[in-house]
CSV table of C-alpha atoms in Angstrom, one decimal:
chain,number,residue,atom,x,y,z
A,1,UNK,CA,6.9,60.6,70.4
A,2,UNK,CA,6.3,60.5,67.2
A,3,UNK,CA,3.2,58.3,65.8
A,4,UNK,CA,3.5,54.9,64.1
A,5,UNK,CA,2.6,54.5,60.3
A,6,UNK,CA,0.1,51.9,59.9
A,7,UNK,CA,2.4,49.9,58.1
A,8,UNK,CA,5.6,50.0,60.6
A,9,UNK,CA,6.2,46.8,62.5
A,10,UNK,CA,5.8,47.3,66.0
A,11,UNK,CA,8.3,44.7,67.5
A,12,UNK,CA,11.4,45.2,65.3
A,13,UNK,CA,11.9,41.3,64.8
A,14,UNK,CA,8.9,41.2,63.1
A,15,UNK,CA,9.6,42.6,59.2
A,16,UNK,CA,7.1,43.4,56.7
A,17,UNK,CA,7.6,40.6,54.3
A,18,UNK,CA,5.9,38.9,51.8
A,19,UNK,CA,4.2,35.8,53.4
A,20,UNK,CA,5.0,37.2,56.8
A,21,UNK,CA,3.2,38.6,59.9
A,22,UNK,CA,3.6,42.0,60.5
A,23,UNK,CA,3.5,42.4,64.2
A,24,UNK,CA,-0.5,43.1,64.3
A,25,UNK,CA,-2.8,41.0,61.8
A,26,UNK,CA,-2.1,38.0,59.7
A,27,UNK,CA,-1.0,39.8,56.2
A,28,UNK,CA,0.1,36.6,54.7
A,29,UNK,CA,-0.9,36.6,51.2
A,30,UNK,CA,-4.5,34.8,50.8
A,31,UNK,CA,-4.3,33.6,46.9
A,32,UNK,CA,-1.9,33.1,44.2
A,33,UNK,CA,-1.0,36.7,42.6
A,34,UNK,CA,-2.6,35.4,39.2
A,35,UNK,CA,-5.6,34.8,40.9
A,36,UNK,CA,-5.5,38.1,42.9
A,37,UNK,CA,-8.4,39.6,41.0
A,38,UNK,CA,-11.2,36.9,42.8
A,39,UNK,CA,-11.7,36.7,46.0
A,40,UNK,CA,-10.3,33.6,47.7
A,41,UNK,CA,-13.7,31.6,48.2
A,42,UNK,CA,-14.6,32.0,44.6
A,43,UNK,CA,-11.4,30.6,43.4
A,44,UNK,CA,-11.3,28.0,45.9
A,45,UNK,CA,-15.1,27.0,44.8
A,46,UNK,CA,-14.0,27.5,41.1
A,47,UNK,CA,-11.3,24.5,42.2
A,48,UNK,CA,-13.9,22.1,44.0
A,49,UNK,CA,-16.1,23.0,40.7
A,50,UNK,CA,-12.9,22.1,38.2
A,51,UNK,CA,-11.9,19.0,39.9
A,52,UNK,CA,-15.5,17.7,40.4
A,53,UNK,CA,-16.1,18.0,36.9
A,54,UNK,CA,-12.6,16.5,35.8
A,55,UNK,CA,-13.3,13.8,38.1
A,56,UNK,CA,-16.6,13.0,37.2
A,57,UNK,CA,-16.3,13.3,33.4
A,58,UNK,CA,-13.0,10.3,33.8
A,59,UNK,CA,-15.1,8.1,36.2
A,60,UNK,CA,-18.5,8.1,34.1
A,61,UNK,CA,-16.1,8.5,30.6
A,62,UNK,CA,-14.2,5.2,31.5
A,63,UNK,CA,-17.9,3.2,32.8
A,64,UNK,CA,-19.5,4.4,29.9
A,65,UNK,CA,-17.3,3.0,28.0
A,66,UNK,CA,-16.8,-0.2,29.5
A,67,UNK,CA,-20.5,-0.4,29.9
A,68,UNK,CA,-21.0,-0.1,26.1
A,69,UNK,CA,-18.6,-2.2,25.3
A,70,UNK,CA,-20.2,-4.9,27.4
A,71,UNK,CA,-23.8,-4.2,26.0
A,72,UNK,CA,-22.5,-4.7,22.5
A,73,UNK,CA,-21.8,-7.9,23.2
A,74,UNK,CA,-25.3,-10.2,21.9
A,75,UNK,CA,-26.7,-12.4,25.4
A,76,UNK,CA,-25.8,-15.7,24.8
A,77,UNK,CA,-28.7,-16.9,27.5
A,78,UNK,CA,-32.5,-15.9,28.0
A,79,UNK,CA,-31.1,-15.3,31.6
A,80,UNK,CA,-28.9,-12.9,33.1
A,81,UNK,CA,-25.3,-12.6,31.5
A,82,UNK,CA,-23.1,-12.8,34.4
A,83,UNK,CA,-20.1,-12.2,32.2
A,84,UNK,CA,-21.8,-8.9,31.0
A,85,UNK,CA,-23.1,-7.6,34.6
A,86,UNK,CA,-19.5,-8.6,36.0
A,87,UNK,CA,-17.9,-6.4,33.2
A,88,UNK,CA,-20.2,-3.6,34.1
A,89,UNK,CA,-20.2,-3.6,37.2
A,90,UNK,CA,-16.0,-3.2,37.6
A,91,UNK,CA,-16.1,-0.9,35.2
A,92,UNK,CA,-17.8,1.5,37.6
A,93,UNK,CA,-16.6,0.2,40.5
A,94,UNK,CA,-12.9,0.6,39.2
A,95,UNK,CA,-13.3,3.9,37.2
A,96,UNK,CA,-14.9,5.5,40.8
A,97,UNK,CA,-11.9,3.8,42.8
A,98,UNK,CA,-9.2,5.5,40.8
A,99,UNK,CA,-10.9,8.9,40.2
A,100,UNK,CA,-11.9,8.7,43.7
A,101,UNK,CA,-8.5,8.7,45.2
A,102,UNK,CA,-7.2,11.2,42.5
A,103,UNK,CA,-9.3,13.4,43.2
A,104,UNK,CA,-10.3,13.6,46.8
A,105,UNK,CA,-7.7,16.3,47.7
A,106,UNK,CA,-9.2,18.9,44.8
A,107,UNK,CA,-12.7,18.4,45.7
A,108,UNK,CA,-13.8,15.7,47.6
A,109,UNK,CA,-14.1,12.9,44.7
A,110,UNK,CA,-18.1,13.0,45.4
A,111,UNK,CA,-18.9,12.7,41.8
A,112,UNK,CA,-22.9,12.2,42.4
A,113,UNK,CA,-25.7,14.7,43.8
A,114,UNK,CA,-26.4,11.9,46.3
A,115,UNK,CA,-23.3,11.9,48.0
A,116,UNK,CA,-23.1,15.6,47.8
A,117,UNK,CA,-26.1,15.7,49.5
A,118,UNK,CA,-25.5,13.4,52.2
A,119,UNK,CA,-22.0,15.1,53.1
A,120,UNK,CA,-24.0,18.3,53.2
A,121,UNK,CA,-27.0,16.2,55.7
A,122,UNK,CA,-23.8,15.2,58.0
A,123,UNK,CA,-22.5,18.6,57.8
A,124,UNK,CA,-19.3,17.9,55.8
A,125,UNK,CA,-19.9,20.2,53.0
A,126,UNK,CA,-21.1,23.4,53.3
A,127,UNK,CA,-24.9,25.0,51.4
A,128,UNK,CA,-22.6,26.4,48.5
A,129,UNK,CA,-20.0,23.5,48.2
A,130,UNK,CA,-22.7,21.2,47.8
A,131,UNK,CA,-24.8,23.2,44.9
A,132,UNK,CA,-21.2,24.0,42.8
A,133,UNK,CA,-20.4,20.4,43.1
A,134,UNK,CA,-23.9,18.8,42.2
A,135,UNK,CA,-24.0,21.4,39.2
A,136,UNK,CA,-20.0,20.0,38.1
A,137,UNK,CA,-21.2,16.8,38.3
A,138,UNK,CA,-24.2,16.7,36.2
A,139,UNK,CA,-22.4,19.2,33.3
A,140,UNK,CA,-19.7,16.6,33.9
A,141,UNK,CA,-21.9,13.8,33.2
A,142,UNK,CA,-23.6,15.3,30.1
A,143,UNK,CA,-20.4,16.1,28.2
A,144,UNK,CA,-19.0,12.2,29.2
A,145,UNK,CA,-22.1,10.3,27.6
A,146,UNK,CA,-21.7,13.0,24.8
A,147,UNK,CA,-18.5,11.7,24.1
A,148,UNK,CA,-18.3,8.6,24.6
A,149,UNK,CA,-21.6,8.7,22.0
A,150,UNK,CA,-19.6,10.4,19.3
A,151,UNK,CA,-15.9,8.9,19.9
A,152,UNK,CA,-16.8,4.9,19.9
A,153,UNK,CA,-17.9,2.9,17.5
A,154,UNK,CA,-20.6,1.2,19.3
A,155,UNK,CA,-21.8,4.8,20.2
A,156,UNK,CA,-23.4,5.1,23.8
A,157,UNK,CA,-25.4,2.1,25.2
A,158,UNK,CA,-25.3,3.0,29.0
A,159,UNK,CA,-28.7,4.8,29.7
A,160,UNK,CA,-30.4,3.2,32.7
A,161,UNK,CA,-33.9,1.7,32.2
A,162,UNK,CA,-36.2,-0.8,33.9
A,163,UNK,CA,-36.2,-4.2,32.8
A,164,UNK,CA,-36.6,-7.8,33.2
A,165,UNK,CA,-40.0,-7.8,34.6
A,166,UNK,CA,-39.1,-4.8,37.1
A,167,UNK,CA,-41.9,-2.8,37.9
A,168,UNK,CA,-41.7,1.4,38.8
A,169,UNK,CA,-42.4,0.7,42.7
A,170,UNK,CA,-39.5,-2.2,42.8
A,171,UNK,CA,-36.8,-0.1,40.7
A,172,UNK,CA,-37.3,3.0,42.8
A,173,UNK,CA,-36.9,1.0,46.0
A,174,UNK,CA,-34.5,-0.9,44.7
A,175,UNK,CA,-32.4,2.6,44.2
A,176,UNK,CA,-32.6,3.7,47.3
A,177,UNK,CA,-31.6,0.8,49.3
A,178,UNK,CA,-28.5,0.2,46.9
A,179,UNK,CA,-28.0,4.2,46.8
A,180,UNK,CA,-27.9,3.8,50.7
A,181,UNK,CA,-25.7,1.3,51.2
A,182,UNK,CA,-23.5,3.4,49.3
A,183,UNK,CA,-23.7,6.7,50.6
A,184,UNK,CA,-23.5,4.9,54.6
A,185,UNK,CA,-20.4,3.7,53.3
A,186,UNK,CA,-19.1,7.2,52.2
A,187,UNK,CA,-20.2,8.6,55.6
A,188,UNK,CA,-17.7,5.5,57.8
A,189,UNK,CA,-15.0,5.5,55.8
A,190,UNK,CA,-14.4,9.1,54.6
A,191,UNK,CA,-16.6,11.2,56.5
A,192,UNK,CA,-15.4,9.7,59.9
A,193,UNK,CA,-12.3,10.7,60.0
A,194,UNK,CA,-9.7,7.7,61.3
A,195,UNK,CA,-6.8,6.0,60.1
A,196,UNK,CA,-7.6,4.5,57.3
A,197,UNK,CA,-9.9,7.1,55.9
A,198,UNK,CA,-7.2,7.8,53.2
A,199,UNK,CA,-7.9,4.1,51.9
A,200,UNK,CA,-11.7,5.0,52.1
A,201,UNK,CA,-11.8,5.0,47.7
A,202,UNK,CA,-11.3,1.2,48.0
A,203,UNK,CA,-14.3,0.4,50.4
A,204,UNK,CA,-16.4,3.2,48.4
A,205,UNK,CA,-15.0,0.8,45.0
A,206,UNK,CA,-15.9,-2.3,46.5
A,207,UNK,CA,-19.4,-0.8,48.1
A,208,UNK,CA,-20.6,0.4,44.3
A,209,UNK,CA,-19.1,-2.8,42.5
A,210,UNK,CA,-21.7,-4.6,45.3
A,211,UNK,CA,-24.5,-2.5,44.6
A,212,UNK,CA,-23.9,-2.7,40.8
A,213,UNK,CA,-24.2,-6.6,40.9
A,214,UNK,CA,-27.4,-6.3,42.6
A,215,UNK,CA,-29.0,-3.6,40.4
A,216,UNK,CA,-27.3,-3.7,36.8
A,217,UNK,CA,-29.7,-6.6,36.0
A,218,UNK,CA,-33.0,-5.0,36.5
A,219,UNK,CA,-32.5,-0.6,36.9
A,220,UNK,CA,-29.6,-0.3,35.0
A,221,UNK,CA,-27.7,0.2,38.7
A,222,UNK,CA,-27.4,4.0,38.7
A,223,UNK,CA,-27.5,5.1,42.4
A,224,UNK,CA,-26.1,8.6,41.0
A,225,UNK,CA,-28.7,11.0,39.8
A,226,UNK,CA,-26.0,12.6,37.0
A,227,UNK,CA,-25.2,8.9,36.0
A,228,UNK,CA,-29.0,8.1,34.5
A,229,UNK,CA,-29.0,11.7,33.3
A,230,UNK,CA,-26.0,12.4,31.7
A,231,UNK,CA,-27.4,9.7,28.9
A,232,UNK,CA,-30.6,10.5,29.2
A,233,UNK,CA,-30.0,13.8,27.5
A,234,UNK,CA,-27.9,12.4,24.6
A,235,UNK,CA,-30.2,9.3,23.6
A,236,UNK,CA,-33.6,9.9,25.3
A,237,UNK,CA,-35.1,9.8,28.5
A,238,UNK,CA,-37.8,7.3,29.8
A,239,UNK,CA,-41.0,8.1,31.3
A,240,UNK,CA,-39.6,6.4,34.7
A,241,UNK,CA,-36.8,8.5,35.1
A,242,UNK,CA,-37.9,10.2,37.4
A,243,UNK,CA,-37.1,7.0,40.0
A,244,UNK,CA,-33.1,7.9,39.5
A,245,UNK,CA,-33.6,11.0,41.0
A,246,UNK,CA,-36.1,10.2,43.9
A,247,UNK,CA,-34.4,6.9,44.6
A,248,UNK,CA,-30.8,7.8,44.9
A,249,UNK,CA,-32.6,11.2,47.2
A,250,UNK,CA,-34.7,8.7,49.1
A,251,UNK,CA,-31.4,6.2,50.0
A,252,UNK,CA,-29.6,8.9,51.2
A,253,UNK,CA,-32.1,10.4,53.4
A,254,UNK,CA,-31.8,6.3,54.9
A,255,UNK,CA,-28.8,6.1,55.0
A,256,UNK,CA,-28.4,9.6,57.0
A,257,UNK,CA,-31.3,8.9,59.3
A,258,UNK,CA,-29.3,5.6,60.0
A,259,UNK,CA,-25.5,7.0,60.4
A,260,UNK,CA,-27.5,9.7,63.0
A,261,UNK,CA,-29.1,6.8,65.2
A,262,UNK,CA,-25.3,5.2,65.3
A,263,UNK,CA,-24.1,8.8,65.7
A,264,UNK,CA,-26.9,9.5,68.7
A,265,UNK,CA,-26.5,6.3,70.2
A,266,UNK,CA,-22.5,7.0,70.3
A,267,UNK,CA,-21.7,3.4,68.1
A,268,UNK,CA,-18.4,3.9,69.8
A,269,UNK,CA,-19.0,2.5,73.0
A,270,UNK,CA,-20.2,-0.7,71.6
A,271,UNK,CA,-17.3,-1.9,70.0
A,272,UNK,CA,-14.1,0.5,71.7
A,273,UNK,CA,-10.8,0.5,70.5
A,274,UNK,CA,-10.9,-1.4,66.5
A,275,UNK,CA,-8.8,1.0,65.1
A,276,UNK,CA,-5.9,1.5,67.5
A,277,UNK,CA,-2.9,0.1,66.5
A,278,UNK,CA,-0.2,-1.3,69.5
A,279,UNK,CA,1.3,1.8,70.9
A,280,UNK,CA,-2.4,2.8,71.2
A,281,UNK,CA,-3.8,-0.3,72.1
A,282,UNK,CA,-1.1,-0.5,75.0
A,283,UNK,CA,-2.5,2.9,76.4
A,284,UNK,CA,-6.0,2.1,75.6
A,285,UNK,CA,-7.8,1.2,79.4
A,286,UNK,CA,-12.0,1.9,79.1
A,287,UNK,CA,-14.2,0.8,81.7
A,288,UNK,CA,-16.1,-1.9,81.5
A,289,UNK,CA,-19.5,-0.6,80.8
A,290,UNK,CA,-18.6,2.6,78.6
A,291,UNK,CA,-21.2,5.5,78.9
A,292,UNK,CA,-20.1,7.6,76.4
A,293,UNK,CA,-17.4,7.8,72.8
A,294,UNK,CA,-15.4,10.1,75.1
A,295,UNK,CA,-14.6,7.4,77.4
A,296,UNK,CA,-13.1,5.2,74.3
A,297,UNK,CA,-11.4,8.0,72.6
A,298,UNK,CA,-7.7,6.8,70.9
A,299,UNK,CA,-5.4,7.4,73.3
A,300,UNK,CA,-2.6,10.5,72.1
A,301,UNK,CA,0.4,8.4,72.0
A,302,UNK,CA,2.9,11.3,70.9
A,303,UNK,CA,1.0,13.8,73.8
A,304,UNK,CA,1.0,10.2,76.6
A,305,UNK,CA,4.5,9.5,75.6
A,306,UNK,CA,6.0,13.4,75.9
A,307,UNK,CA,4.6,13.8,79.0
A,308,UNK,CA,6.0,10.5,80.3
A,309,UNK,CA,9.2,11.7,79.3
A,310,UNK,CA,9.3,15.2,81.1
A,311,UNK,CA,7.8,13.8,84.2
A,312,UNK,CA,11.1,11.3,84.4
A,313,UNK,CA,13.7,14.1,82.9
A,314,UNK,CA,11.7,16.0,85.8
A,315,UNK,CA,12.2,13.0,88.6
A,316,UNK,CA,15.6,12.9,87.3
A,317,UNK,CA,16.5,16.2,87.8
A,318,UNK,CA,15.4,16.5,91.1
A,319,UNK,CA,17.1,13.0,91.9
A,320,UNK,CA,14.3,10.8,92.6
A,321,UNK,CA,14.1,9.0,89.6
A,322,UNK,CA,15.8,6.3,87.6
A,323,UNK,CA,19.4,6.7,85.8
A,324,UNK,CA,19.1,8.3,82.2
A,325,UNK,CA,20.0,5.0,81.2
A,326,UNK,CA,16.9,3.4,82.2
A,327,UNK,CA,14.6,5.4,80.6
A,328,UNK,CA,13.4,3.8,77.7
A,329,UNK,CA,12.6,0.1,79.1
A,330,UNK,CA,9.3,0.7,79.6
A,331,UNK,CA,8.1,1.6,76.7
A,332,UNK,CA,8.6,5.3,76.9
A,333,UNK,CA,9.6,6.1,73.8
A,334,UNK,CA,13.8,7.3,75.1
A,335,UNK,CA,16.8,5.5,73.9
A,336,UNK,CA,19.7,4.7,76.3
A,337,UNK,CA,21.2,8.0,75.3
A,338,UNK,CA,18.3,10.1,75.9
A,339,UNK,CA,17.4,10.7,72.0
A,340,UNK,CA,13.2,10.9,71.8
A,341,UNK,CA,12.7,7.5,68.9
A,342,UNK,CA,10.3,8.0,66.7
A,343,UNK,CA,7.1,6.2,67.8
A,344,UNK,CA,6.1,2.8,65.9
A,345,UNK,CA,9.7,2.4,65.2
């Protein structure tokens, strides 16, 4: 018998192709031919590094912007300018919405050192992930105050400072508990994984346009490392700036040691079944007194409902069960003629 090349197929249905298995390993092609000379983890971390930087630069280009524009404007009062915090304040909140959900595919849409270190805390990004995209984000910010400096008229007025009476112990508290409201947010709605995670850059919005009215007033509301620094380098840095790196550090650590508690305690026993919609909901049957999240899990409608159906085509079959025709009226998911319907419809 003669031997088998290494590159012969060894069932005869299963050709050689490109993008196809060969009978004995995966030989699917890994990468794009024009990127064929990397290997695939470098170009995938060369992405994540690309579209955090992109990212980043639009979210901190379009809220420096609008936040120089508002600081142009002269206070009309010796007290805070609502009209100018409010301006600010959706200017980042905004900008970080839309970039946010832009870019969350590419990389993740973390766009501050913070956040990339709390994803990493959780274990949602990985050692490597979390140094290329901290590194993209504070080049990012850099080149965005740098433009935004030598584009507009009214130059760059967006650094981050103490003021109003604010002393160096209240502004770096005050950055970490606004930096962890933030980042807790960031860890529900995107890093918990459930159905609306993919509307998780509006709560992330909404959660920095909240912080931002609190802080704007008195740190400058930065609650992103790169954000402070990215100024910083163009026009000067202060001698506390040193509180918009520990601070933002400091609330994610908070916010981390919090979403663990919730996490240890299993949170979802306390409050089962809030995001099941009515198929689920229908299914959904807990005890009383749950002991653990695996007791309040979301029901699998599509598995439930498939195995409903094969144990009646099953019953059917063997002539115990109910006509074809009555399949379907309680809730199983068959129509009068035996077609599967789409579930929700």
């Amino acid at each position: 018998m003669a031997r088998q090349r290494s590159g012969d197929s060894i069932l005869p249905f299963f050709k050689k192709q490109s993008g196809q298995l060969d009978g004995t390993a995966d030989q699917r092609p890994r990468r794009s031919r024009s990127f064929s000379f990397v290997p695939n983890w470098v170009r995938n971390e060369f992405i994540a590094f690309a579209g955090e930087f992109g990212g980043t630069f639009m979210f901190l280009f379009l809220a420096f912007s609008g936040t120089s524009i508002a600081n142009a404007a002269v206070p009309t009062t010796d007290g805070p300018n609502t009209a100018n915090l409010l301006y600010i304040s959706l200017s980042f909140a905004f900008s970080l919405m839309i970039n946010v959900w832009a870019f969350f595919r590419i990389s993740g849409g973390l766009f501050n050192p913070a956040v990339s270190l709390g994803l990493f805390l959780v274990g949602a990004v990985k050692p490597v992930r979390t140094i290329v995209t901290a590194s993209a984000q504070i080049i990012a910010a850099i080149a965005a105050a740098g433009v935004v400096e030598g584009l507009f008229p009214t130059g760059l007025n967006a650094s981050t400072s103490l003021s109003n009476g604010t002393s160096i112990a209240q502004g770096l508290f005050i950055e970490m508990f606004l930096t962890a409201e933030l980042v807790f947010v960031i860890f529900m709605l995107a890093a918990e994984k459930h159905k609306a995670t993919f509307l998780a850059p509006i709560g992330v919005g909404l959660a920095l346009f909240a912080a931002e009215l609190a802080g704007v007033y008195f740190t400058g509301g930065s609650l992103n490392p790169a954000r402070s620094f990215g100024p910083a380098v163009i026009k000067g840095f202060v001698g506390h700036h040193w509180i918009y790196w520990l601070g933002p550090v400091l609330g994610t650590f908070l916010a981390f040691g919090f979403y663990k508690l919730m996490k240890y305690s299993e949170y979802e026993t306390a409050n089962p079944g809030q995001d099941l919609d009515d198929h689920e909901a229908s299914m959904f049957n807990p005890p009383d007194d749950p002991v653990s999240a695996d007791e309040v899990q979301r029901p699998n409608v599509a598995a439930e409902t498939a195995e409903s159906i094969v144990q009646q085509v099953t019953s059917i079959s063997s002539g115990s069960g109910p006509p074809m025709e009555q399949i379907g009226s309680h809730g199983t998911g068959v129509s009068p003629m035996g077609r599967v319907e789409r579930i929700g419809s």
